[in-house]
């Protein structure tokens, strides 16, 4: 039995606790939601429970497919046991369909299928508002080593392929998503979470948004959308 110890870090959507094992931490999923670098704040009722369940299910699925993640096991409704990571301060975004900042940057409508997945990097810095960077920034500022970036690129693309098919089987289009990586005992592992907070998920038939854009854009039906994703991902009625 792993024992929960002191709080190490509190983020916008999660709290990280130490455990009695220096290699392991506990991620506690909160209901708090923020957008636009925390300029907008709110609560999505039960989001913590739903996101922990969704993340746990998806990390197990990816592990089964040979992707190395920080996931160890789901401990409780809101808690996940994970390997302790030294987070690489690069947010990795993969896009299959135009939306959000890509639509703004390229001046195109949302909802256009991209001819190939687009891979982007952002410098993980709340102070700076996560600016977009490229691989030469990552190298010049030593955010990650070249070998680590080779791994991150490959794993991000592999995760995209696997997640796309996972969601298609559940009637959901994976528009885009953000993932993070970290170092654990010399290995680069997929970390953080994979949830409707950090993915754009559209109903494959109606194209209804089933993710945090409902909160960001005040579209209403936020809790309902998260619950629907939970039901489809975990195969149970909420
Ligand atoms: P974007 O279109 O706003 O750049 O977002 C791309 C994807 O990254 C989308 O699935 C939402 C996710 N994302 C985060 O997880 N955290 C963030 O801070 C931002 C801006 C986006």
PDB file of C-alpha atoms and ligand atoms in Angstrom:
ATOM      1  CA  UNK A   1       0.000   0.000   0.000  1.00  0.00           C
ATOM      2  CA  UNK A   2       1.442   3.358  -1.031  1.00  0.00           C
ATOM      3  CA  UNK A   3       0.958   6.093   1.554  1.00  0.00           C
ATOM      4  CA  UNK A   4      -0.010   9.635   0.597  1.00  0.00           C
ATOM      5  CA  UNK A   5       2.376  12.281   1.929  1.00  0.00           C
ATOM      6  CA  UNK A   6       2.799  16.054   1.536  1.00  0.00           C
ATOM      7  CA  UNK A   7       1.464  18.205  -1.296  1.00  0.00           C
ATOM      8  CA  UNK A   8       4.255  18.854  -3.826  1.00  0.00           C
ATOM      9  CA  UNK A   9       2.475  21.099  -6.271  1.00  0.00           C
ATOM     10  CA  UNK A  10      -0.976  22.504  -6.967  1.00  0.00           C
ATOM     11  CA  UNK A  11      -1.842  23.226 -10.592  1.00  0.00           C
ATOM     12  CA  UNK A  12      -4.997  24.576 -12.201  1.00  0.00           C
ATOM     13  CA  UNK A  13      -6.760  21.226 -12.485  1.00  0.00           C
ATOM     14  CA  UNK A  14      -4.703  18.826 -10.358  1.00  0.00           C
ATOM     15  CA  UNK A  15      -2.803  18.534  -7.097  1.00  0.00           C
ATOM     16  CA  UNK A  16       0.330  16.400  -6.893  1.00  0.00           C
ATOM     17  CA  UNK A  17       1.165  14.610  -3.644  1.00  0.00           C
ATOM     18  CA  UNK A  18       4.344  12.814  -2.642  1.00  0.00           C
ATOM     19  CA  UNK A  19       4.094   9.224  -1.412  1.00  0.00           C
ATOM     20  CA  UNK A  20       6.270   7.105   0.840  1.00  0.00           C
ATOM     21  CA  UNK A  21       7.925   5.845  -2.358  1.00  0.00           C
ATOM     22  CA  UNK A  22      10.201   8.533  -3.888  1.00  0.00           C
ATOM     23  CA  UNK A  23       9.525   7.136  -7.378  1.00  0.00           C
ATOM     24  CA  UNK A  24       5.738   7.549  -7.128  1.00  0.00           C
ATOM     25  CA  UNK A  25       3.318  10.464  -6.785  1.00  0.00           C
ATOM     26  CA  UNK A  26      -0.460  10.790  -6.495  1.00  0.00           C
ATOM     27  CA  UNK A  27      -2.368  13.002  -8.942  1.00  0.00           C
ATOM     28  CA  UNK A  28      -5.580  14.368  -7.425  1.00  0.00           C
ATOM     29  CA  UNK A  29      -8.062  15.631 -10.050  1.00  0.00           C
ATOM     30  CA  UNK A  30      -9.985  18.806  -9.107  1.00  0.00           C
ATOM     31  CA  UNK A  31     -13.271  20.163 -10.474  1.00  0.00           C
ATOM     32  CA  UNK A  32     -11.652  23.565 -11.078  1.00  0.00           C
ATOM     33  CA  UNK A  33     -11.489  24.715 -14.671  1.00  0.00           C
ATOM     34  CA  UNK A  34      -9.530  27.599 -16.132  1.00  0.00           C
ATOM     35  CA  UNK A  35      -9.112  29.002 -19.606  1.00  0.00           C
ATOM     36  CA  UNK A  36      -7.045  31.672 -21.339  1.00  0.00           C
ATOM     37  CA  UNK A  37      -4.156  31.207 -18.923  1.00  0.00           C
ATOM     38  CA  UNK A  38      -6.438  31.295 -15.895  1.00  0.00           C
ATOM     39  CA  UNK A  39      -8.068  34.638 -16.775  1.00  0.00           C
ATOM     40  CA  UNK A  40     -11.328  32.701 -16.811  1.00  0.00           C
ATOM     41  CA  UNK A  41     -12.116  30.504 -13.817  1.00  0.00           C
ATOM     42  CA  UNK A  42     -14.932  28.146 -12.982  1.00  0.00           C
ATOM     43  CA  UNK A  43     -15.958  24.755 -11.730  1.00  0.00           C
ATOM     44  CA  UNK A  44     -17.160  21.813 -13.781  1.00  0.00           C
ATOM     45  CA  UNK A  45     -19.094  19.642 -11.337  1.00  0.00           C
ATOM     46  CA  UNK A  46     -17.578  16.148 -11.052  1.00  0.00           C
ATOM     47  CA  UNK A  47     -14.900  16.898 -13.636  1.00  0.00           C
ATOM     48  CA  UNK A  48     -12.212  15.511 -11.315  1.00  0.00           C
ATOM     49  CA  UNK A  49     -13.908  12.153 -11.027  1.00  0.00           C
ATOM     50  CA  UNK A  50     -14.648  11.977 -14.753  1.00  0.00           C
ATOM     51  CA  UNK A  51     -11.164  13.094 -15.830  1.00  0.00           C
ATOM     52  CA  UNK A  52      -9.460  10.618 -13.516  1.00  0.00           C
ATOM     53  CA  UNK A  53     -11.591   7.781 -14.926  1.00  0.00           C
ATOM     54  CA  UNK A  54     -11.038   8.850 -18.549  1.00  0.00           C
ATOM     55  CA  UNK A  55      -7.287   9.386 -18.085  1.00  0.00           C
ATOM     56  CA  UNK A  56      -6.859   6.047 -16.315  1.00  0.00           C
ATOM     57  CA  UNK A  57      -8.728   4.209 -19.057  1.00  0.00           C
ATOM     58  CA  UNK A  58      -6.754   5.909 -21.845  1.00  0.00           C
ATOM     59  CA  UNK A  59      -3.352   5.492 -20.191  1.00  0.00           C
ATOM     60  CA  UNK A  60      -4.039   1.737 -19.701  1.00  0.00           C
ATOM     61  CA  UNK A  61      -5.105   1.482 -23.328  1.00  0.00           C
ATOM     62  CA  UNK A  62      -1.916   3.233 -24.488  1.00  0.00           C
ATOM     63  CA  UNK A  63       0.246   1.076 -22.192  1.00  0.00           C
ATOM     64  CA  UNK A  64      -1.383  -2.022 -23.710  1.00  0.00           C
ATOM     65  CA  UNK A  65      -0.307  -0.656 -27.095  1.00  0.00           C
ATOM     66  CA  UNK A  66       3.312  -0.401 -25.927  1.00  0.00           C
ATOM     67  CA  UNK A  67       3.446   3.308 -25.080  1.00  0.00           C
ATOM     68  CA  UNK A  68       5.353   4.053 -21.895  1.00  0.00           C
ATOM     69  CA  UNK A  69       3.394   6.353 -19.580  1.00  0.00           C
ATOM     70  CA  UNK A  70       3.611   7.509 -15.985  1.00  0.00           C
ATOM     71  CA  UNK A  71       0.352   5.712 -15.132  1.00  0.00           C
ATOM     72  CA  UNK A  72       0.525   3.071 -12.410  1.00  0.00           C
ATOM     73  CA  UNK A  73      -3.091   2.657 -11.286  1.00  0.00           C
ATOM     74  CA  UNK A  74      -6.313   4.407 -10.363  1.00  0.00           C
ATOM     75  CA  UNK A  75      -6.476   4.633  -6.574  1.00  0.00           C
ATOM     76  CA  UNK A  76      -9.857   6.235  -5.950  1.00  0.00           C
ATOM     77  CA  UNK A  77     -12.482   8.441  -7.606  1.00  0.00           C
ATOM     78  CA  UNK A  78     -10.139  11.401  -7.860  1.00  0.00           C
ATOM     79  CA  UNK A  79      -6.698   9.894  -7.313  1.00  0.00           C
ATOM     80  CA  UNK A  80      -4.245   8.230  -9.660  1.00  0.00           C
ATOM     81  CA  UNK A  81      -0.897   6.705  -8.708  1.00  0.00           C
ATOM     82  CA  UNK A  82       1.820   7.643 -11.183  1.00  0.00           C
ATOM     83  CA  UNK A  83       5.572   7.559 -11.612  1.00  0.00           C
ATOM     84  CA  UNK A  84       7.317  10.720 -10.498  1.00  0.00           C
ATOM     85  CA  UNK A  85       8.510  12.740 -13.495  1.00  0.00           C
ATOM     86  CA  UNK A  86      10.844  15.595 -14.103  1.00  0.00           C
ATOM     87  CA  UNK A  87       8.490  17.413 -16.447  1.00  0.00           C
ATOM     88  CA  UNK A  88       9.924  18.537 -19.782  1.00  0.00           C
ATOM     89  CA  UNK A  89       8.599  22.114 -20.141  1.00  0.00           C
ATOM     90  CA  UNK A  90       7.235  21.590 -23.633  1.00  0.00           C
ATOM     91  CA  UNK A  91       3.523  21.164 -24.360  1.00  0.00           C
ATOM     92  CA  UNK A  92       3.061  18.952 -27.385  1.00  0.00           C
ATOM     93  CA  UNK A  93      -0.050  19.524 -29.497  1.00  0.00           C
ATOM     94  CA  UNK A  94      -1.177  17.198 -32.288  1.00  0.00           C
ATOM     95  CA  UNK A  95      -3.963  18.263 -34.630  1.00  0.00           C
ATOM     96  CA  UNK A  96      -6.068  16.268 -37.101  1.00  0.00           C
ATOM     97  CA  UNK A  97      -8.748  18.870 -37.847  1.00  0.00           C
ATOM     98  CA  UNK A  98      -8.460  22.661 -37.846  1.00  0.00           C
ATOM     99  CA  UNK A  99      -9.715  24.406 -34.697  1.00  0.00           C
ATOM    100  CA  UNK A 100      -8.741  26.856 -31.999  1.00  0.00           C
ATOM    101  CA  UNK A 101      -5.421  28.646 -32.316  1.00  0.00           C
ATOM    102  CA  UNK A 102      -4.545  26.878 -35.602  1.00  0.00           C
ATOM    103  CA  UNK A 103      -7.647  28.338 -37.238  1.00  0.00           C
ATOM    104  CA  UNK A 104      -6.670  31.771 -35.932  1.00  0.00           C
ATOM    105  CA  UNK A 105      -3.020  31.497 -36.949  1.00  0.00           C
ATOM    106  CA  UNK A 106      -3.703  30.200 -40.458  1.00  0.00           C
ATOM    107  CA  UNK A 107      -6.922  32.134 -41.058  1.00  0.00           C
ATOM    108  CA  UNK A 108      -9.047  29.082 -41.779  1.00  0.00           C
ATOM    109  CA  UNK A 109     -12.432  27.846 -40.581  1.00  0.00           C
ATOM    110  CA  UNK A 110     -12.689  25.236 -37.870  1.00  0.00           C
ATOM    111  CA  UNK A 111     -13.529  21.692 -38.915  1.00  0.00           C
ATOM    112  CA  UNK A 112     -11.296  21.230 -41.959  1.00  0.00           C
ATOM    113  CA  UNK A 113      -9.606  17.843 -41.977  1.00  0.00           C
ATOM    114  CA  UNK A 114      -5.830  18.292 -42.237  1.00  0.00           C
ATOM    115  CA  UNK A 115      -3.998  16.253 -44.917  1.00  0.00           C
ATOM    116  CA  UNK A 116      -1.556  15.064 -42.261  1.00  0.00           C
ATOM    117  CA  UNK A 117      -1.334  15.432 -38.492  1.00  0.00           C
ATOM    118  CA  UNK A 118       0.178  18.774 -37.482  1.00  0.00           C
ATOM    119  CA  UNK A 119       2.647  18.697 -34.607  1.00  0.00           C
ATOM    120  CA  UNK A 120       3.275  21.828 -32.526  1.00  0.00           C
ATOM    121  CA  UNK A 121       5.331  22.723 -29.475  1.00  0.00           C
ATOM    122  CA  UNK A 122       4.618  25.330 -26.806  1.00  0.00           C
ATOM    123  CA  UNK A 123       6.927  26.493 -24.023  1.00  0.00           C
ATOM    124  CA  UNK A 124       5.227  25.522 -20.757  1.00  0.00           C
ATOM    125  CA  UNK A 125       5.249  28.839 -18.895  1.00  0.00           C
ATOM    126  CA  UNK A 126       2.182  30.361 -17.237  1.00  0.00           C
ATOM    127  CA  UNK A 127       4.000  33.699 -16.945  1.00  0.00           C
ATOM    128  CA  UNK A 128       4.534  33.875 -20.691  1.00  0.00           C
ATOM    129  CA  UNK A 129       1.178  32.315 -21.619  1.00  0.00           C
ATOM    130  CA  UNK A 130       2.687  29.168 -23.198  1.00  0.00           C
ATOM    131  CA  UNK A 131       4.176  30.706 -26.374  1.00  0.00           C
ATOM    132  CA  UNK A 132       4.576  28.542 -29.465  1.00  0.00           C
ATOM    133  CA  UNK A 133       8.165  27.421 -30.058  1.00  0.00           C
ATOM    134  CA  UNK A 134       9.960  25.168 -32.525  1.00  0.00           C
ATOM    135  CA  UNK A 135      12.595  22.491 -32.188  1.00  0.00           C
ATOM    136  CA  UNK A 136      15.491  24.903 -32.562  1.00  0.00           C
ATOM    137  CA  UNK A 137      14.186  26.863 -29.548  1.00  0.00           C
ATOM    138  CA  UNK A 138      13.942  23.599 -27.647  1.00  0.00           C
ATOM    139  CA  UNK A 139      17.556  22.811 -28.552  1.00  0.00           C
ATOM    140  CA  UNK A 140      18.963  26.323 -28.027  1.00  0.00           C
ATOM    141  CA  UNK A 141      17.341  26.677 -24.609  1.00  0.00           C
ATOM    142  CA  UNK A 142      18.093  23.067 -23.716  1.00  0.00           C
ATOM    143  CA  UNK A 143      14.463  22.265 -22.844  1.00  0.00           C
ATOM    144  CA  UNK A 144      14.993  18.717 -24.091  1.00  0.00           C
ATOM    145  CA  UNK A 145      17.854  16.756 -25.633  1.00  0.00           C
ATOM    146  CA  UNK A 146      17.822  15.798 -29.294  1.00  0.00           C
ATOM    147  CA  UNK A 147      17.306  12.108 -28.468  1.00  0.00           C
ATOM    148  CA  UNK A 148      14.416  13.013 -26.193  1.00  0.00           C
ATOM    149  CA  UNK A 149      12.797  15.056 -28.967  1.00  0.00           C
ATOM    150  CA  UNK A 150      13.161  12.121 -31.405  1.00  0.00           C
ATOM    151  CA  UNK A 151      11.277  10.013 -28.882  1.00  0.00           C
ATOM    152  CA  UNK A 152       8.659  12.700 -28.167  1.00  0.00           C
ATOM    153  CA  UNK A 153       7.899  13.203 -31.870  1.00  0.00           C
ATOM    154  CA  UNK A 154       7.504   9.457 -32.458  1.00  0.00           C
ATOM    155  CA  UNK A 155       5.406   8.852 -29.365  1.00  0.00           C
ATOM    156  CA  UNK A 156       3.164  11.876 -30.047  1.00  0.00           C
ATOM    157  CA  UNK A 157       2.388  10.564 -33.545  1.00  0.00           C
ATOM    158  CA  UNK A 158       1.843   7.032 -32.248  1.00  0.00           C
ATOM    159  CA  UNK A 159      -0.450   8.318 -29.478  1.00  0.00           C
ATOM    160  CA  UNK A 160      -2.402  10.244 -32.113  1.00  0.00           C
ATOM    161  CA  UNK A 161      -2.939   7.127 -34.251  1.00  0.00           C
ATOM    162  CA  UNK A 162      -4.016   5.041 -31.298  1.00  0.00           C
ATOM    163  CA  UNK A 163      -6.265   7.720 -29.773  1.00  0.00           C
ATOM    164  CA  UNK A 164      -7.917   8.502 -33.111  1.00  0.00           C
ATOM    165  CA  UNK A 165      -8.970   4.897 -33.501  1.00  0.00           C
ATOM    166  CA  UNK A 166      -9.940   4.605 -29.815  1.00  0.00           C
ATOM    167  CA  UNK A 167     -12.276   7.581 -30.137  1.00  0.00           C
ATOM    168  CA  UNK A 168     -13.637   6.650 -33.589  1.00  0.00           C
ATOM    169  CA  UNK A 169     -14.845   3.372 -32.098  1.00  0.00           C
ATOM    170  CA  UNK A 170     -16.750   5.480 -29.580  1.00  0.00           C
ATOM    171  CA  UNK A 171     -18.347   7.817 -32.113  1.00  0.00           C
ATOM    172  CA  UNK A 172     -15.945  10.682 -31.371  1.00  0.00           C
ATOM    173  CA  UNK A 173     -13.641  12.622 -33.706  1.00  0.00           C
ATOM    174  CA  UNK A 174     -10.279  13.485 -32.150  1.00  0.00           C
ATOM    175  CA  UNK A 175      -9.771  17.020 -33.450  1.00  0.00           C
ATOM    176  CA  UNK A 176      -6.599  17.834 -31.481  1.00  0.00           C
ATOM    177  CA  UNK A 177      -4.954  17.280 -28.123  1.00  0.00           C
ATOM    178  CA  UNK A 178      -2.126  18.427 -25.855  1.00  0.00           C
ATOM    179  CA  UNK A 179       0.218  16.039 -24.073  1.00  0.00           C
ATOM    180  CA  UNK A 180       3.252  16.400 -21.829  1.00  0.00           C
ATOM    181  CA  UNK A 181       6.301  14.260 -21.236  1.00  0.00           C
ATOM    182  CA  UNK A 182       8.752  13.828 -18.384  1.00  0.00           C
ATOM    183  CA  UNK A 183      11.891  11.991 -17.383  1.00  0.00           C
ATOM    184  CA  UNK A 184      11.791   9.046 -15.007  1.00  0.00           C
ATOM    185  CA  UNK A 185      14.963   7.098 -14.247  1.00  0.00           C
ATOM    186  CA  UNK A 186      16.479   8.086 -17.583  1.00  0.00           C
ATOM    187  CA  UNK A 187      13.384   7.239 -19.633  1.00  0.00           C
ATOM    188  CA  UNK A 188      10.997   9.678 -21.340  1.00  0.00           C
ATOM    189  CA  UNK A 189       7.423   8.866 -20.316  1.00  0.00           C
ATOM    190  CA  UNK A 190       4.055  10.266 -21.353  1.00  0.00           C
ATOM    191  CA  UNK A 191       2.698  12.132 -18.324  1.00  0.00           C
ATOM    192  CA  UNK A 192       0.008  14.555 -17.157  1.00  0.00           C
ATOM    193  CA  UNK A 193      -3.532  13.625 -18.284  1.00  0.00           C
ATOM    194  CA  UNK A 194      -5.570  12.817 -21.370  1.00  0.00           C
ATOM    195  CA  UNK A 195      -9.029  14.265 -20.800  1.00  0.00           C
ATOM    196  CA  UNK A 196     -11.630  16.574 -22.366  1.00  0.00           C
ATOM    197  CA  UNK A 197      -9.700  19.429 -20.690  1.00  0.00           C
ATOM    198  CA  UNK A 198      -6.766  18.899 -23.032  1.00  0.00           C
ATOM    199  CA  UNK A 199      -8.383  17.342 -26.134  1.00  0.00           C
ATOM    200  CA  UNK A 200     -10.922  18.606 -28.632  1.00  0.00           C
ATOM    201  CA  UNK A 201     -13.519  15.889 -29.034  1.00  0.00           C
ATOM    202  CA  UNK A 202     -16.449  16.236 -31.433  1.00  0.00           C
ATOM    203  CA  UNK A 203     -19.384  13.883 -31.817  1.00  0.00           C
ATOM    204  CA  UNK A 204     -18.603  12.031 -35.055  1.00  0.00           C
ATOM    205  CA  UNK A 205     -22.166  12.434 -36.368  1.00  0.00           C
ATOM    206  CA  UNK A 206     -23.507  15.744 -35.032  1.00  0.00           C
ATOM    207  CA  UNK A 207     -20.052  17.415 -34.628  1.00  0.00           C
ATOM    208  CA  UNK A 208     -21.202  18.667 -31.227  1.00  0.00           C
ATOM    209  CA  UNK A 209     -18.311  19.759 -29.051  1.00  0.00           C
ATOM    210  CA  UNK A 210     -17.740  17.415 -26.110  1.00  0.00           C
ATOM    211  CA  UNK A 211     -14.759  19.098 -24.463  1.00  0.00           C
ATOM    212  CA  UNK A 212     -13.508  22.154 -22.608  1.00  0.00           C
ATOM    213  CA  UNK A 213     -14.353  24.461 -25.526  1.00  0.00           C
ATOM    214  CA  UNK A 214     -17.914  24.376 -24.092  1.00  0.00           C
ATOM    215  CA  UNK A 215     -16.490  26.072 -20.981  1.00  0.00           C
ATOM    216  CA  UNK A 216     -13.988  28.313 -22.819  1.00  0.00           C
ATOM    217  CA  UNK A 217     -16.671  29.617 -25.192  1.00  0.00           C
ATOM    218  CA  UNK A 218     -19.676  29.617 -22.805  1.00  0.00           C
ATOM    219  CA  UNK A 219     -21.596  27.124 -24.916  1.00  0.00           C
ATOM    220  CA  UNK A 220     -23.473  25.570 -21.965  1.00  0.00           C
ATOM    221  CA  UNK A 221     -23.950  21.857 -21.345  1.00  0.00           C
ATOM    222  CA  UNK A 222     -20.391  21.478 -20.039  1.00  0.00           C
ATOM    223  CA  UNK A 223     -21.086  18.814 -17.388  1.00  0.00           C
ATOM    224  CA  UNK A 224     -23.303  16.894 -19.789  1.00  0.00           C
ATOM    225  CA  UNK A 225     -20.604  16.800 -22.433  1.00  0.00           C
ATOM    226  CA  UNK A 226     -17.949  15.519 -19.995  1.00  0.00           C
ATOM    227  CA  UNK A 227     -20.378  12.877 -18.750  1.00  0.00           C
ATOM    228  CA  UNK A 228     -21.065  11.720 -22.317  1.00  0.00           C
ATOM    229  CA  UNK A 229     -17.349  11.365 -23.021  1.00  0.00           C
ATOM    230  CA  UNK A 230     -16.985   9.420 -19.771  1.00  0.00           C
ATOM    231  CA  UNK A 231     -19.828   7.070 -20.722  1.00  0.00           C
ATOM    232  CA  UNK A 232     -18.418   6.428 -24.181  1.00  0.00           C
ATOM    233  CA  UNK A 233     -14.805   6.049 -23.036  1.00  0.00           C
ATOM    234  CA  UNK A 234     -15.476   3.929 -19.973  1.00  0.00           C
ATOM    235  CA  UNK A 235     -18.504   2.109 -21.360  1.00  0.00           C
ATOM    236  CA  UNK A 236     -20.692   2.830 -18.360  1.00  0.00           C
ATOM    237  CA  UNK A 237     -23.669   5.033 -17.637  1.00  0.00           C
ATOM    238  CA  UNK A 238     -22.710   7.979 -15.380  1.00  0.00           C
TER     239      UNK A 238
HETATM  240  P1  LIG B   1      -5.319  25.565 -29.115  1.00  0.00           P
HETATM  241  O1  LIG B   1      -6.059  25.385 -30.401  1.00  0.00           O
HETATM  242  O2  LIG B   1      -5.957  26.545 -28.195  1.00  0.00           O
HETATM  243  O3  LIG B   1      -3.855  25.855 -29.348  1.00  0.00           O
HETATM  244  O4  LIG B   1      -5.373  24.160 -28.343  1.00  0.00           O
HETATM  245  C1  LIG B   1      -4.899  22.974 -28.911  1.00  0.00           C
HETATM  246  C2  LIG B   1      -5.194  21.806 -27.992  1.00  0.00           C
HETATM  247  O5  LIG B   1      -4.461  21.910 -26.791  1.00  0.00           O
HETATM  248  C3  LIG B   1      -6.658  21.691 -27.563  1.00  0.00           C
HETATM  249  O6  LIG B   1      -7.006  20.314 -27.584  1.00  0.00           O
HETATM  250  C4  LIG B   1      -6.694  22.197 -26.169  1.00  0.00           C
HETATM  251  C5  LIG B   1      -5.326  21.911 -25.652  1.00  0.00           C
HETATM  252  N1  LIG B   1      -4.837  22.946 -24.741  1.00  0.00           N
HETATM  253  C6  LIG B   1      -4.478  22.600 -23.442  1.00  0.00           C
HETATM  254  O7  LIG B   1      -4.588  21.454 -23.040  1.00  0.00           O
HETATM  255  N2  LIG B   1      -4.003  23.581 -22.627  1.00  0.00           N
HETATM  256  C7  LIG B   1      -3.853  24.857 -23.024  1.00  0.00           C
HETATM  257  O8  LIG B   1      -3.406  25.698 -22.238  1.00  0.00           O
HETATM  258  C8  LIG B   1      -4.226  25.201 -24.388  1.00  0.00           C
HETATM  259  C9  LIG B   1      -4.101  26.606 -24.868  1.00  0.00           C
HETATM  260  C10 LIG B   1      -4.702  24.203 -25.182  1.00  0.00           C
END
